[in-house]
Coordinates of C-alpha atoms in Angstrom, one line a residue:
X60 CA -15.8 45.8 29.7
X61 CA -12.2 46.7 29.5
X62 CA -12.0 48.8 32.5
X63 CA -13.8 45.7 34.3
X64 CA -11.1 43.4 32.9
X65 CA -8.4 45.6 34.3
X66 CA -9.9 45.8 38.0
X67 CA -9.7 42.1 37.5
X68 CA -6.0 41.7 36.8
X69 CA -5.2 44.9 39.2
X70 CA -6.9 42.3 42.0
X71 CA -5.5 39.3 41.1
X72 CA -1.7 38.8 42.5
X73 CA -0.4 37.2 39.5
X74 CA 3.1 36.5 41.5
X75 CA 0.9 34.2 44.1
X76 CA -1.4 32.4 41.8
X77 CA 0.6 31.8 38.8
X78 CA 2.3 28.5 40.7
X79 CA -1.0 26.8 40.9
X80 CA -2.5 27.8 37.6
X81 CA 0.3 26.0 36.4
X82 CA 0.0 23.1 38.7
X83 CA -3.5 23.1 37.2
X84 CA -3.0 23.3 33.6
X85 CA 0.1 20.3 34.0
X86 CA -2.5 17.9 36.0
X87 CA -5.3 18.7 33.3
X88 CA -2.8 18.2 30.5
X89 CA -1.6 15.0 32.1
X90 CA -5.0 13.4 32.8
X91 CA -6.1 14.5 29.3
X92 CA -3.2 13.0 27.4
X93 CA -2.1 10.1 30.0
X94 CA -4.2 9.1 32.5
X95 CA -6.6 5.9 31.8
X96 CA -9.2 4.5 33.3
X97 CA -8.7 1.6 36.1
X98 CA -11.4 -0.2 35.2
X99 CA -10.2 -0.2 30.9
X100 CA -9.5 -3.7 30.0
X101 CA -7.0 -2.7 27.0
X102 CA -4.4 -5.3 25.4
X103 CA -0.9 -5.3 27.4
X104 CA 1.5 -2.9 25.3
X105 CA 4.2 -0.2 25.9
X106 CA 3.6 2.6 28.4
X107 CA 2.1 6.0 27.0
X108 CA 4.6 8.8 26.2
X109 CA 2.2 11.9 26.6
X110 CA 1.7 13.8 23.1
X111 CA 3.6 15.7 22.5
X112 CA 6.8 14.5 24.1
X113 CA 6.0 10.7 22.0
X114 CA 7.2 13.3 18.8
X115 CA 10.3 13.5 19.7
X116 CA 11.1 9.6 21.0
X117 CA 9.9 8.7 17.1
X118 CA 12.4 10.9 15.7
X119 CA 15.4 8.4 17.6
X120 CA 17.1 6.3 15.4
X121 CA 16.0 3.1 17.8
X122 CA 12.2 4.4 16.8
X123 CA 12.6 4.8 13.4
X124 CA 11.3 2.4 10.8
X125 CA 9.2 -0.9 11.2
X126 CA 11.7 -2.1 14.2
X127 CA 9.6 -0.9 16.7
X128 CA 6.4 -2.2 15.9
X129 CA 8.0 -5.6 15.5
X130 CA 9.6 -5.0 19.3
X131 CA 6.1 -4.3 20.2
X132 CA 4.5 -7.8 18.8
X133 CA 7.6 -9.6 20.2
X134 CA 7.3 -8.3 23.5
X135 CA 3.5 -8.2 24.3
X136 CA 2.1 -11.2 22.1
X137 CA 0.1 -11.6 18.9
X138 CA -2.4 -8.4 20.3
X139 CA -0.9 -5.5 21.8
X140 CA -2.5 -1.7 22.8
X141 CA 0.2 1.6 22.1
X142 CA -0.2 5.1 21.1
X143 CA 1.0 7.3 17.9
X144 CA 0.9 10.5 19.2
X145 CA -2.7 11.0 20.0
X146 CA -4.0 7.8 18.1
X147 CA -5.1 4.8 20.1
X148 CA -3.7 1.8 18.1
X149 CA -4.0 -1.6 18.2
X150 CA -1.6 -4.4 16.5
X151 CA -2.7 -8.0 15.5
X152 CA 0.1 -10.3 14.9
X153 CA -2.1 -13.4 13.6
X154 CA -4.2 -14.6 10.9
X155 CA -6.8 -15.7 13.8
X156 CA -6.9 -12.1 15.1
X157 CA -6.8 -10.9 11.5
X158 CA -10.0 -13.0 10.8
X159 CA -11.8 -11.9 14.1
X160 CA -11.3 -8.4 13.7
X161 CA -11.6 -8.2 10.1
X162 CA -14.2 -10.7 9.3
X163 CA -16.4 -11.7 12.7
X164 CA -16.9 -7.7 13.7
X165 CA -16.4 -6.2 10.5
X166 CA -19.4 -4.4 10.7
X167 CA -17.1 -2.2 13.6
X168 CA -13.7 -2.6 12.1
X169 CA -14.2 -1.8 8.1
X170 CA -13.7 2.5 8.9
X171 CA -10.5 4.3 8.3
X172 CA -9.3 7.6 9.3
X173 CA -7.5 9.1 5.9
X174 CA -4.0 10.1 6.1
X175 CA -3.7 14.2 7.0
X176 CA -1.5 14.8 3.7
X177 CA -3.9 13.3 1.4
X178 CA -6.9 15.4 2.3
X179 CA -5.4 18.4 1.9
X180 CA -6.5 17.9 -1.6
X181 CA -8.6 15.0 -2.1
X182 CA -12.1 14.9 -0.6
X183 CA -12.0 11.2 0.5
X184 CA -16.0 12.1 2.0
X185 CA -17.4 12.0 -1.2
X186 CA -15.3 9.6 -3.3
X187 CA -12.6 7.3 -3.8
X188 CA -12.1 3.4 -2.1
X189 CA -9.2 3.6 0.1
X190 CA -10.0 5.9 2.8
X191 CA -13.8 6.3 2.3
X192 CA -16.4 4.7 4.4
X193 CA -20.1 4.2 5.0
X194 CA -21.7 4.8 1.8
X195 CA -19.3 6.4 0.0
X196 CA -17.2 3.7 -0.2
X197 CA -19.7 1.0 -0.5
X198 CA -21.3 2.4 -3.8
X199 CA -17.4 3.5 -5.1
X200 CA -16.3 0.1 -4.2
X201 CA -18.7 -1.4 -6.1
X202 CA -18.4 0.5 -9.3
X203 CA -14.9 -0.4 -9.4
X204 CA -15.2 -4.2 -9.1
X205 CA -17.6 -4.2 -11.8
X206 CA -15.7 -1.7 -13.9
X207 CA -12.8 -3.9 -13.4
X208 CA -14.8 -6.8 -14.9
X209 CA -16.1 -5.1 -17.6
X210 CA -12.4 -4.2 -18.7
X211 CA -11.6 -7.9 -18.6
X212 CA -10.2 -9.0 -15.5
X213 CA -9.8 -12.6 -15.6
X214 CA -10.1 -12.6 -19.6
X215 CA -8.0 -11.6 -22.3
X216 CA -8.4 -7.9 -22.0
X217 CA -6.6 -7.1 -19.4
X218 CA -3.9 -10.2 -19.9
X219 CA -3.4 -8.5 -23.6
X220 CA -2.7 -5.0 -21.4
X221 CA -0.5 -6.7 -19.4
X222 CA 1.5 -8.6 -22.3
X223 CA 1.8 -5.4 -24.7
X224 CA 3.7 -3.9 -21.6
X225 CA 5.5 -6.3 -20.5
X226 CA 6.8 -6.0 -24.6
X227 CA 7.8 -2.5 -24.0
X228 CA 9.6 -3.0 -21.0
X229 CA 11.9 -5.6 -22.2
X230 CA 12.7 -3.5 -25.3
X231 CA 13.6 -1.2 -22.8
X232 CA 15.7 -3.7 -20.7
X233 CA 17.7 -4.5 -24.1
X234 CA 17.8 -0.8 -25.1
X235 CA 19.9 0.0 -21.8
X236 CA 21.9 -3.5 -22.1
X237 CA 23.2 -1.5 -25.7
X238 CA 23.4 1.7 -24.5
X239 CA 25.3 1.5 -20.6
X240 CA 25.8 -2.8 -20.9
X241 CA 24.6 -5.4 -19.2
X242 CA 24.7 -4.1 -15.6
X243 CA 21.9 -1.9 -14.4
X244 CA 19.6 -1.0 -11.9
X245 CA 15.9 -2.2 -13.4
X246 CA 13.8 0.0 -10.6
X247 CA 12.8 2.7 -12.5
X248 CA 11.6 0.7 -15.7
X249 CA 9.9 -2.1 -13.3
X250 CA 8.0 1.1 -11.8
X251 CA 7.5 3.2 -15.5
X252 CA 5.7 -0.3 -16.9
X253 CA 3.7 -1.1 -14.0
X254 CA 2.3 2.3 -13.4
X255 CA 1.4 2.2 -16.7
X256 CA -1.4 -0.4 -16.6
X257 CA -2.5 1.7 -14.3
X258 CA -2.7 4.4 -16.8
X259 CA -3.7 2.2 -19.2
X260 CA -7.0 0.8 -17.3
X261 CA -7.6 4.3 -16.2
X262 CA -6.8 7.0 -18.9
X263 CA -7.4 4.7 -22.0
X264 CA -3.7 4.7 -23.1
X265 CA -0.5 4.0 -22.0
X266 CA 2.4 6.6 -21.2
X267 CA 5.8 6.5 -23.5
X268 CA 8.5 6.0 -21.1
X269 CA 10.4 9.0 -21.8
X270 CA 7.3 10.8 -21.7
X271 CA 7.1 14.7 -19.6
X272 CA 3.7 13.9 -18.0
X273 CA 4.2 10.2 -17.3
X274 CA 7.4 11.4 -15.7
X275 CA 5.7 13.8 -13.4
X276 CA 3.5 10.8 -12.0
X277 CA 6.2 9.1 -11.1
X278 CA 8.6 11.4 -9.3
X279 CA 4.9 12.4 -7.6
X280 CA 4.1 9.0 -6.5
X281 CA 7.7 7.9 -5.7
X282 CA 7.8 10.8 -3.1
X283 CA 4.5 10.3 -1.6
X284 CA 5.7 6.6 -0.6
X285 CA 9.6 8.1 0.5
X286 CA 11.6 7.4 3.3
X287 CA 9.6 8.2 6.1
X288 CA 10.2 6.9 9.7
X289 CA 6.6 7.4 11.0
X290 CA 6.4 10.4 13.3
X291 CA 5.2 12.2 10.4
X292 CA 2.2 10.4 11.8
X293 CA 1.6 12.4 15.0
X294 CA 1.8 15.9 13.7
X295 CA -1.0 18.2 12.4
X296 CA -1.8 18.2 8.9
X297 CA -0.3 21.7 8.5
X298 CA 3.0 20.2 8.9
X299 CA 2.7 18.1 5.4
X300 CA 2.5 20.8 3.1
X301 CA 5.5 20.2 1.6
X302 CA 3.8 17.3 0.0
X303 CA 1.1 19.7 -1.5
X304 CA 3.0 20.3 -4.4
X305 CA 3.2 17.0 -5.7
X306 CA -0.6 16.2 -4.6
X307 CA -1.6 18.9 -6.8
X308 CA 0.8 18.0 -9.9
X309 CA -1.4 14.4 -10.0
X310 CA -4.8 16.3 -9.3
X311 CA -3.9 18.5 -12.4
X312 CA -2.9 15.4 -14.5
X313 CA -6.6 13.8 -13.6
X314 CA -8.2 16.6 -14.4
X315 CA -6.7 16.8 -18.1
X316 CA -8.0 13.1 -18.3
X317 CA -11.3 13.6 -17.3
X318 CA -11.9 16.5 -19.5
X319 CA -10.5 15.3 -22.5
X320 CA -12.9 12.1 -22.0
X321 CA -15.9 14.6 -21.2
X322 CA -15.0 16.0 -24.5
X323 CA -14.8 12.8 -27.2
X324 CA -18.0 12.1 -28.6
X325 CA -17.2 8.0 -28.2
X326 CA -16.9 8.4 -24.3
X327 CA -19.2 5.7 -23.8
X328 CA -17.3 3.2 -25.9
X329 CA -14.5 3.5 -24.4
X330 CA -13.6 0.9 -21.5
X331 CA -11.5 2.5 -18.8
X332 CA -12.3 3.8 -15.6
X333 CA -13.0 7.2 -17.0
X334 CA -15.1 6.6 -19.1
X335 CA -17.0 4.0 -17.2
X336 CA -17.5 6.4 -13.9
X337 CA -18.6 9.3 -16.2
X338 CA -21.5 7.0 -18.2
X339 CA -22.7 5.8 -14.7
X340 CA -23.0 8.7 -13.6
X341 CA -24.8 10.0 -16.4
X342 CA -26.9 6.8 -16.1
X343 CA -28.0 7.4 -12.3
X344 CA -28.6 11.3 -13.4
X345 CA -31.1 10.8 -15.8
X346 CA -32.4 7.6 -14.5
X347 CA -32.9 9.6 -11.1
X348 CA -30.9 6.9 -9.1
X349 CA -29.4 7.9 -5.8
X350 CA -26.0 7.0 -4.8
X351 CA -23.0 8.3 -3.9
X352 CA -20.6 8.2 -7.3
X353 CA -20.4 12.3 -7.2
X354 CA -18.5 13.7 -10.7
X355 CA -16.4 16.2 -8.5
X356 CA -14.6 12.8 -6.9
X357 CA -13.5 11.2 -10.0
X358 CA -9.7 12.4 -9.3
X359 CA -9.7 11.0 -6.0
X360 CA -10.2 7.4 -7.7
X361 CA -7.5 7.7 -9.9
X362 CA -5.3 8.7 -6.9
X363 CA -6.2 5.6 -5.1
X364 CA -5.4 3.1 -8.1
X365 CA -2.4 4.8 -9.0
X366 CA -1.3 5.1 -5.2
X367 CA -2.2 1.3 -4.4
X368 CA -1.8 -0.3 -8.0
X369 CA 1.7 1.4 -8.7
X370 CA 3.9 1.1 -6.0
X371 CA 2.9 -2.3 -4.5
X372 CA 3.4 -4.4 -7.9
X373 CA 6.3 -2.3 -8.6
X374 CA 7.9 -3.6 -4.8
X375 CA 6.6 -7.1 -5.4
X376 CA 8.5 -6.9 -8.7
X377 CA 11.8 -5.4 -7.7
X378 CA 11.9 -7.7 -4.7
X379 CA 11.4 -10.6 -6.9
X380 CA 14.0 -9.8 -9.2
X381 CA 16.4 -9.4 -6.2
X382 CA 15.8 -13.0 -4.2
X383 CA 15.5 -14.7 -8.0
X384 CA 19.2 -12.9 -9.3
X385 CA 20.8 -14.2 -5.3
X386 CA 18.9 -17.1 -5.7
X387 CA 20.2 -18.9 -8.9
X388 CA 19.0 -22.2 -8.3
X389 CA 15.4 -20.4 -8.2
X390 CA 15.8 -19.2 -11.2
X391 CA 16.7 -22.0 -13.5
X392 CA 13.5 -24.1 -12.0
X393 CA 11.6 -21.0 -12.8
X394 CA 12.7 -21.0 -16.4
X395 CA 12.7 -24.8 -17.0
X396 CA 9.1 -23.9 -16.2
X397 CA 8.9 -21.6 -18.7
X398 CA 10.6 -23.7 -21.0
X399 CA 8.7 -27.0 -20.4
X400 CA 4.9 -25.0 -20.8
X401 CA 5.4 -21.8 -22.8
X402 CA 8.6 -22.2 -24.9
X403 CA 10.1 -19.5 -26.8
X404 CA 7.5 -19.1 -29.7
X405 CA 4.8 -17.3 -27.5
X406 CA 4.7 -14.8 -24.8
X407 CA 3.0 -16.3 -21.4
X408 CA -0.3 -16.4 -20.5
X409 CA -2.3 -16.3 -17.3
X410 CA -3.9 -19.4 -17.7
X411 CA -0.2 -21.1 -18.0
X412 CA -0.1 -20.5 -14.0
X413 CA -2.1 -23.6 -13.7
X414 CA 0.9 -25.8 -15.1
X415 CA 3.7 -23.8 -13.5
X416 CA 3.1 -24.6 -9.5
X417 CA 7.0 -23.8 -8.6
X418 CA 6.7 -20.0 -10.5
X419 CA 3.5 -19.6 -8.2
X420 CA 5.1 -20.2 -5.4
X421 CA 8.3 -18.5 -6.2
X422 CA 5.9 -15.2 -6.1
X423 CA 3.7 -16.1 -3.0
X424 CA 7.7 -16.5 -1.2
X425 CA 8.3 -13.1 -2.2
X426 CA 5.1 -11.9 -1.4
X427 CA 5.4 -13.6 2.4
X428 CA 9.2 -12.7 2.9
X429 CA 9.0 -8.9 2.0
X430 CA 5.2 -7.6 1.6
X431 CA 5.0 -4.7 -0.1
X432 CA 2.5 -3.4 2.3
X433 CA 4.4 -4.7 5.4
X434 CA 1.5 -3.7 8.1
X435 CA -1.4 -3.5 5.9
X436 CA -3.8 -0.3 5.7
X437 CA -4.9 0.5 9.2
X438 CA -8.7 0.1 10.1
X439 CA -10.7 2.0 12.4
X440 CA -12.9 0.6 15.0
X441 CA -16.4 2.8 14.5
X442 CA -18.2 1.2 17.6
X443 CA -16.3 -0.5 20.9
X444 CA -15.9 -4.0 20.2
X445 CA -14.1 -7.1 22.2
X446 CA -11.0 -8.6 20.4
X447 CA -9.8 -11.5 22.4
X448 CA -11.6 -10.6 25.0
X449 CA -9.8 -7.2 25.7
X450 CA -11.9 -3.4 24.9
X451 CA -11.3 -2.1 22.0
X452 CA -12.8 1.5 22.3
X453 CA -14.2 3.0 19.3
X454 CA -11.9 5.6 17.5
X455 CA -8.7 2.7 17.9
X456 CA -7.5 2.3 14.8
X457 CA -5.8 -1.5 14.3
X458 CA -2.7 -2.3 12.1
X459 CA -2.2 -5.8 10.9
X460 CA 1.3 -6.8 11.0
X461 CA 1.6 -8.9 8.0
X462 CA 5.5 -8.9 8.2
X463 CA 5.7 -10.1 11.3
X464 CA 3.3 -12.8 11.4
X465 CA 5.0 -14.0 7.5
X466 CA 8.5 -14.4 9.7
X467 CA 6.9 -15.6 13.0
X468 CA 8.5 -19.2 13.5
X469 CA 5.2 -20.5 15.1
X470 CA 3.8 -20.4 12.1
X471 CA 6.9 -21.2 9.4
X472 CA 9.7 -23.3 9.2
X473 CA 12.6 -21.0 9.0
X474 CA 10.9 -18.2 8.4
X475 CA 14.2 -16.2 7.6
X476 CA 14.9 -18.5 4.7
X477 CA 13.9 -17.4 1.1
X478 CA 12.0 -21.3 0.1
X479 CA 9.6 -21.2 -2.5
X480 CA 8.6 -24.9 -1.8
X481 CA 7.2 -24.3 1.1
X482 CA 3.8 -23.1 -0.8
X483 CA 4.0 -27.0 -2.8
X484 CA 2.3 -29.6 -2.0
X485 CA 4.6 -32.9 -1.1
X486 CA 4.8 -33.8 -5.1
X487 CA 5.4 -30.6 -6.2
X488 CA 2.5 -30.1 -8.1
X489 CA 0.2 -27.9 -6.6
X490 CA 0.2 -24.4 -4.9
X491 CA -0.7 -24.9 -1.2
X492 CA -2.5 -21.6 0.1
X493 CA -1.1 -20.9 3.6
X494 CA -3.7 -19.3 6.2
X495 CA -1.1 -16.6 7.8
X496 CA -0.2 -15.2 4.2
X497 CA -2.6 -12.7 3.8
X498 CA -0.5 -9.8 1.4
X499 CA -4.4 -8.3 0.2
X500 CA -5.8 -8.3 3.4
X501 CA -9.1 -9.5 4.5
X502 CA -12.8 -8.8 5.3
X503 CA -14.6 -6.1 3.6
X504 CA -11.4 -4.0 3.1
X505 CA -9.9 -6.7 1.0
X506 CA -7.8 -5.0 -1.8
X507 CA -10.1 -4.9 -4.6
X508 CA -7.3 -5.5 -6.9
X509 CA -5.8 -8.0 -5.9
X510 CA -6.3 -10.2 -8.9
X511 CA -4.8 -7.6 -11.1
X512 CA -2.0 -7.7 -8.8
X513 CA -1.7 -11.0 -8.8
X514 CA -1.8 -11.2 -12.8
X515 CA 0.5 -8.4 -12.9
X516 CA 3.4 -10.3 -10.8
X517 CA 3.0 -13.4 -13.0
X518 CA 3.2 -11.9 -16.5
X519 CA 5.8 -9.4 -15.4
X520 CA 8.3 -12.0 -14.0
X521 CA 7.5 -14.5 -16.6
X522 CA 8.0 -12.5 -19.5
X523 CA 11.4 -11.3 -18.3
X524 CA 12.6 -14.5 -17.6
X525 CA 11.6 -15.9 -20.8
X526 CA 13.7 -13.7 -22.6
X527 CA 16.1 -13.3 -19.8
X528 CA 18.6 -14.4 -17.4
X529 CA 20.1 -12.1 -14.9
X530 CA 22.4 -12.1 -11.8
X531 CA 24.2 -10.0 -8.9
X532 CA 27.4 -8.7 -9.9
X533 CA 30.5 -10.6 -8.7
X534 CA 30.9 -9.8 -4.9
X535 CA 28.1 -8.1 -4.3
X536 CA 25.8 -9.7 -1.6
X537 CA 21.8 -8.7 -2.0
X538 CA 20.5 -6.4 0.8
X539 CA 17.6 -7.4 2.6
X540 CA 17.0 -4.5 5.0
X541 CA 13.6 -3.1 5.8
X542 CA 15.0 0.6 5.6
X543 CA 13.3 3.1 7.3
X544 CA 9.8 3.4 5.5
X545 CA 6.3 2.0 7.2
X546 CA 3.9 2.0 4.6
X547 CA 5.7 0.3 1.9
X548 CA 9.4 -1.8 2.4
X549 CA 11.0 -1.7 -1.2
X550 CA 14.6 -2.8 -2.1
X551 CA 17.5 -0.3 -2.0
X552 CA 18.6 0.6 -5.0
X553 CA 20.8 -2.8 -6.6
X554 CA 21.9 -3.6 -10.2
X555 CA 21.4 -6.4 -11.8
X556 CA 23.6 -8.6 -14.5
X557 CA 21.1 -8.9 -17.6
X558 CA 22.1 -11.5 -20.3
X559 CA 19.7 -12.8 -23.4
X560 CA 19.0 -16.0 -22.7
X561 CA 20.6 -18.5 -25.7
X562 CA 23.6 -16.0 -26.1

């Protein structure tokens, strides 16, 4: 064989035929990474950069951020067709195209591809509800919105969670106001007492906030969500190893969780998530019940609460604090709401939203003028579909661009505005629910904790502002910038002016 394969290459003039090899490697390459169809019927949108040149335009400045996407929308209209390396995409830029391709074909557009770093550790095919699909994620979406029932969402449970927390963080607020003064930045205690409902509804207990592990969490999380200006995107999964690390540090963390609960002989007492996925699966085992709740993909549904439950409150949170401090005239309606339903001789309750429209809407304002997850989670389209009449081939995945369509003028009145009336009715006393503000999503891929979110926001703030009342310091103006991330926008860092209220 060898002595055949040099004949070959003593035959072949290698100086002649090289020229059009290459010509017909470059035409293959460019019809496999450019060329299109005449006859596709795909949504207007910015020309194809072949992969991989389209790398190295997303590492300009000028690419960098959420900028571009909202260029995109501007340019090409409410649907539009572009690529992210390799990666058909396809953006929606209004709640009527949210609620056709999410809702009318959801049966095509509920998939999702997981993100490269993720799975190098954590098998979404057999577990966990953010990037699972088909059955998998039926049956694991399931268990946690009854779970989440059974721990008390909507009753007192999970409200006395939230309330003992929110306890702890203002101690913490007043314990830096004596130890550095009145000026400091709250992002880091926002984040420790949010992430720990998480904990809390997941391990059984909550975290101290100068505790080792808890701390590890949180430097994990906050780098899986840094700075990143997309192009990350386009590359091979090899090239997020540096993220491995971290991944690994929460997998550990899990694990220690899940075999301590193995190990307590009241397991199936207990009420967290834990202990709940380990009795039903014990229940389907001996009951000989299929589904797809596997023991070996318990840590990949912690990841995904602590991933989405974490850092989105968290943003909401920090955001809040920032337009409410710059916003003083905000604030004092907020707390002569408190004032006028709650007092000072309780700590607020979830049911008090009911009576306090103007705190409501204070939060959906926030919620519309910086979502924390500015374009969603993408989908992917499992089966070729029509959206407005274009093709949508299967494999396209579709983002949702929830930050442009919550500053889109064709849909609100000075949209750039921070104006928390604008979610009143005309007296004032009733929340009005406005059809493009859709901060959870929608269709079968609606967050499944969105109420706890939505629970969270309202004790958080309204605990804080009940005891507190907190500015910008003199001559500092509030920075509104998107920054440079894509899956998350959060504040940059800012301090804050904390005074007791009644001193």
């Amino acid at each position: 064989m060898m002595a055949q394969l040099l004949d070959v290459i003593d035959y072949v003039d290698f100086q002649t035929a090289f020229p059009s090899v290459a010509v017909i490697l470059f035409l293959t390459w460019i019809v496999r990474n450019y060329w299109q169809p005449l006859t596709s019927n795909l949504p207007p949108g910015p020309k194809r950069i072949p992969y991989p040149f389209s790398i190295f335009v997303s590492l300009l400045p000028s690419q960098q951020g959420l900028r571009p996407i909202l260029d995109i929308a501007k340019k090409y209209g409410d649907i539009a067709f572009f690529y992210q390396g390799k990666q058909g995409v396809v953006l929606i830029s209004s709640s009527a195209l949210v609620n056709e391709a999410y809702v009318n074909l959801a049966d095509c557009t509920s998939g999702r591809n997981p993100i490269p770093a993720f799975e190098q550790v954590f098998r979404y095919d057999k577990g966990g509800v953010g990037f699972s699909v088909g059955d998998v994620w039926r049956d694991n979406r399931r268990f946690m919105m009854r779970s989440l029932r059974t721990m008390g969402m909507g009753k007192h449970t999970m409200e006395d969670r939230i309330t003992e927390e929110a306890k702890a963080l203002i101690e913490a607020f007043i314990v830096k106001i004596m130890k550095i003064g009145s000026k400091f930045d709250p992002g880091m205690l926002l984040f420790r007492a949010v992430s720990n409902i998480i904990c809390s509804i997941t391990f059984g207990h909550r975290y101290d906030y100068s505790d080792p592990r808890h701390e590890k969490i949180i430097k994990a999380v906050n780098l899986l969500f840094r700075e990143d200006s997309g192009f990350l995107n386009s590359l091979p999964s090899a090239f997020f190893r540096g993220l491995r690390p971290s991944l690994l540090d929460l997998q550990t963390i899990f694990n220690e969780e899940i075999t301590r609960h193995k190990h307590e002989l009241d397991v199936d007492c207990r009420q967290d998530i834990i202990a709940l996925f380990l009795a039903e699966v014990e229940r389907m085992r001996s009951s000989l019940e299929k589904g797809h709740l596997y023991p070996d993909s318990l840590d990949v549904t912690i990841f995904d609460l602590m991933m989405a439950g974490a850092e989105t409150v968290t943003s909401t949170l920090k955001w809040s604090l920032l337009y409410i401090a710059a916003h003083q005239h905000v604030q004092k309606r907020i707390s002569s709401e408190i004032d006028e339903v709650i007092g000072s001789g309780r700590p607020p309750a979830y049911g008090d939203r009911r009576d306090m429209p103007y705190t409501q809407a204070a939060i959906a304002e926030v919620m519309r003028f910086r979502p924390a997850l500015p374009l969603g989670v993408k989908r992917l389209v499992t089966a070729d579909v029509k959206i407005q009449g274009y093709d949508i081939p299967k494999g396209t995945e579709i983002i949702t661009n929830l930050i442009g369509m919550n500053l889109d003028p064709r849909f609100w009145d000075e949209p750039e505005v921070f104006k928390p009336e604008r979610h009143l009715s005309e007296d004032g006393k009733t929340v009005v629910e406005h059809p493009s503000l859709q901060p959870f999503g929608a269709g079968r891929r609606i967050c499944v904790g969105k109420d706890l979110a939505k629970m969270e926001a309202f004790l958080f703030l309204t605990n804080i502002l009940q005891r507190f009342s907190f500015r910008l310091p003199d001559g500092v103006e509030p920075d509104y910038g998107l920054g440079n991330q894509i899956f998350t926008i959060v504040p940059v860092p800012y301090e804050i002016i904390l005074t007791e209220r009644g001193t």
